[in-house]
Structure formats: structure tokens, C-alpha cells
CSV table of C-alpha atoms in Angstrom, one decimal:
chain,number,residue,atom,x,y,z
A,1,UNK,CA,-10.1,-4.8,2.9
A,2,UNK,CA,-10.7,-2.4,0.1
A,3,UNK,CA,-10.5,-2.8,-3.7
A,4,UNK,CA,-10.0,-0.1,-6.3
A,5,UNK,CA,-9.3,0.1,-9.9
A,6,UNK,CA,-8.3,3.6,-10.9
A,7,UNK,CA,-8.5,4.4,-14.6
A,8,UNK,CA,-4.9,4.0,-15.9
A,9,UNK,CA,-3.2,6.6,-18.0
A,10,UNK,CA,-0.8,3.9,-19.1
A,11,UNK,CA,-2.0,0.3,-19.8
A,12,UNK,CA,1.1,-1.0,-17.8
A,13,UNK,CA,-0.7,0.3,-14.7
A,14,UNK,CA,-4.1,-1.3,-15.4
A,15,UNK,CA,-4.2,-2.9,-12.0
A,16,UNK,CA,-7.4,-4.0,-10.2
A,17,UNK,CA,-6.0,-4.7,-6.8
A,18,UNK,CA,-7.0,-5.4,-3.2
A,19,UNK,CA,-5.5,-3.7,-0.2
A,20,UNK,CA,-5.9,-5.3,3.2
A,21,UNK,CA,-5.2,-3.5,6.5
A,22,UNK,CA,-5.0,-5.7,9.6
A,23,UNK,CA,-4.8,-4.2,13.1
A,24,UNK,CA,-3.4,-6.4,15.9
A,25,UNK,CA,-3.2,-5.2,19.5
A,26,UNK,CA,0.3,-5.5,21.1
A,27,UNK,CA,1.6,-4.9,24.6
A,28,UNK,CA,2.8,-1.4,23.5
A,29,UNK,CA,0.1,-0.3,21.0
A,30,UNK,CA,-1.2,-1.7,17.7
A,31,UNK,CA,0.5,-3.4,14.9
A,32,UNK,CA,-0.7,-2.3,11.4
A,33,UNK,CA,-0.1,-4.8,8.5
A,34,UNK,CA,-0.9,-3.7,5.0
A,35,UNK,CA,-0.9,-6.0,2.0
A,36,UNK,CA,-1.7,-5.1,-1.6
A,37,UNK,CA,-2.4,-7.9,-4.1
A,38,UNK,CA,-3.3,-8.1,-7.7
A,39,UNK,CA,0.0,-7.4,-9.4
A,40,UNK,CA,0.8,-9.4,-12.5
A,41,UNK,CA,4.4,-10.6,-13.2
A,42,UNK,CA,4.9,-8.1,-16.0
A,43,UNK,CA,3.9,-5.2,-13.8
A,44,UNK,CA,7.3,-4.7,-12.1
A,45,UNK,CA,7.2,-0.9,-12.6
A,46,UNK,CA,3.7,-0.7,-11.1
A,47,UNK,CA,4.8,-2.9,-8.1
A,48,UNK,CA,7.9,-0.8,-7.5
A,49,UNK,CA,5.8,2.4,-7.7
A,50,UNK,CA,3.3,1.1,-5.2
A,51,UNK,CA,6.0,-0.2,-2.9
A,52,UNK,CA,7.7,3.2,-2.9
A,53,UNK,CA,4.4,5.0,-2.4
A,54,UNK,CA,3.2,2.9,0.5
A,55,UNK,CA,6.6,3.4,2.3
A,56,UNK,CA,6.2,7.1,1.9
A,57,UNK,CA,2.6,7.0,3.2
A,58,UNK,CA,3.6,4.9,6.2
A,59,UNK,CA,6.5,7.2,7.0
A,60,UNK,CA,4.1,10.1,7.0
A,61,UNK,CA,1.6,8.2,9.2
A,62,UNK,CA,4.3,7.4,11.7
A,63,UNK,CA,5.1,11.2,11.9
A,64,UNK,CA,1.5,12.1,12.5
A,65,UNK,CA,1.0,9.4,15.2
A,66,UNK,CA,4.3,10.4,16.9
A,67,UNK,CA,2.9,14.0,17.2
A,68,UNK,CA,-0.2,12.7,18.9
A,69,UNK,CA,1.6,11.3,21.9
């Protein structure tokens, strides 16, 4: 679990949040679960940006890991 609070350029993104990564062994490898908490209801744009960003990061991670096999 890690927390960060980057200085926002826009107050709408003033978001102290916590990101938790959980690794669980499976029969074929490891399941990675990521959860980011701390979004307020009025921060829909920040939530959408984080959601898109994490999807891109995990797509890139899958590519890197596939190249290691």
C-alpha cells in the first residue's frame, strides 16, 4: 500500500489517495489486484483520468511481462 499526494495544478485534482497492490498466487502465475481510494464524489474527472491511466499502465505491464516468457 502506498499513499501519495502530488501537488495539483488544478484544485479539482487535489487528491490525497491510497493505492493498494495485492499479489495472490494462482495455479498459472500471480493475480495482481490494484485499488486506488480517496476520490471524492465531485472528482469525477480525476477518477476518470486515473481509471484511464491505470488501464494504460497495466496494458503496458502485460506487454512487458509477455516479453519475459
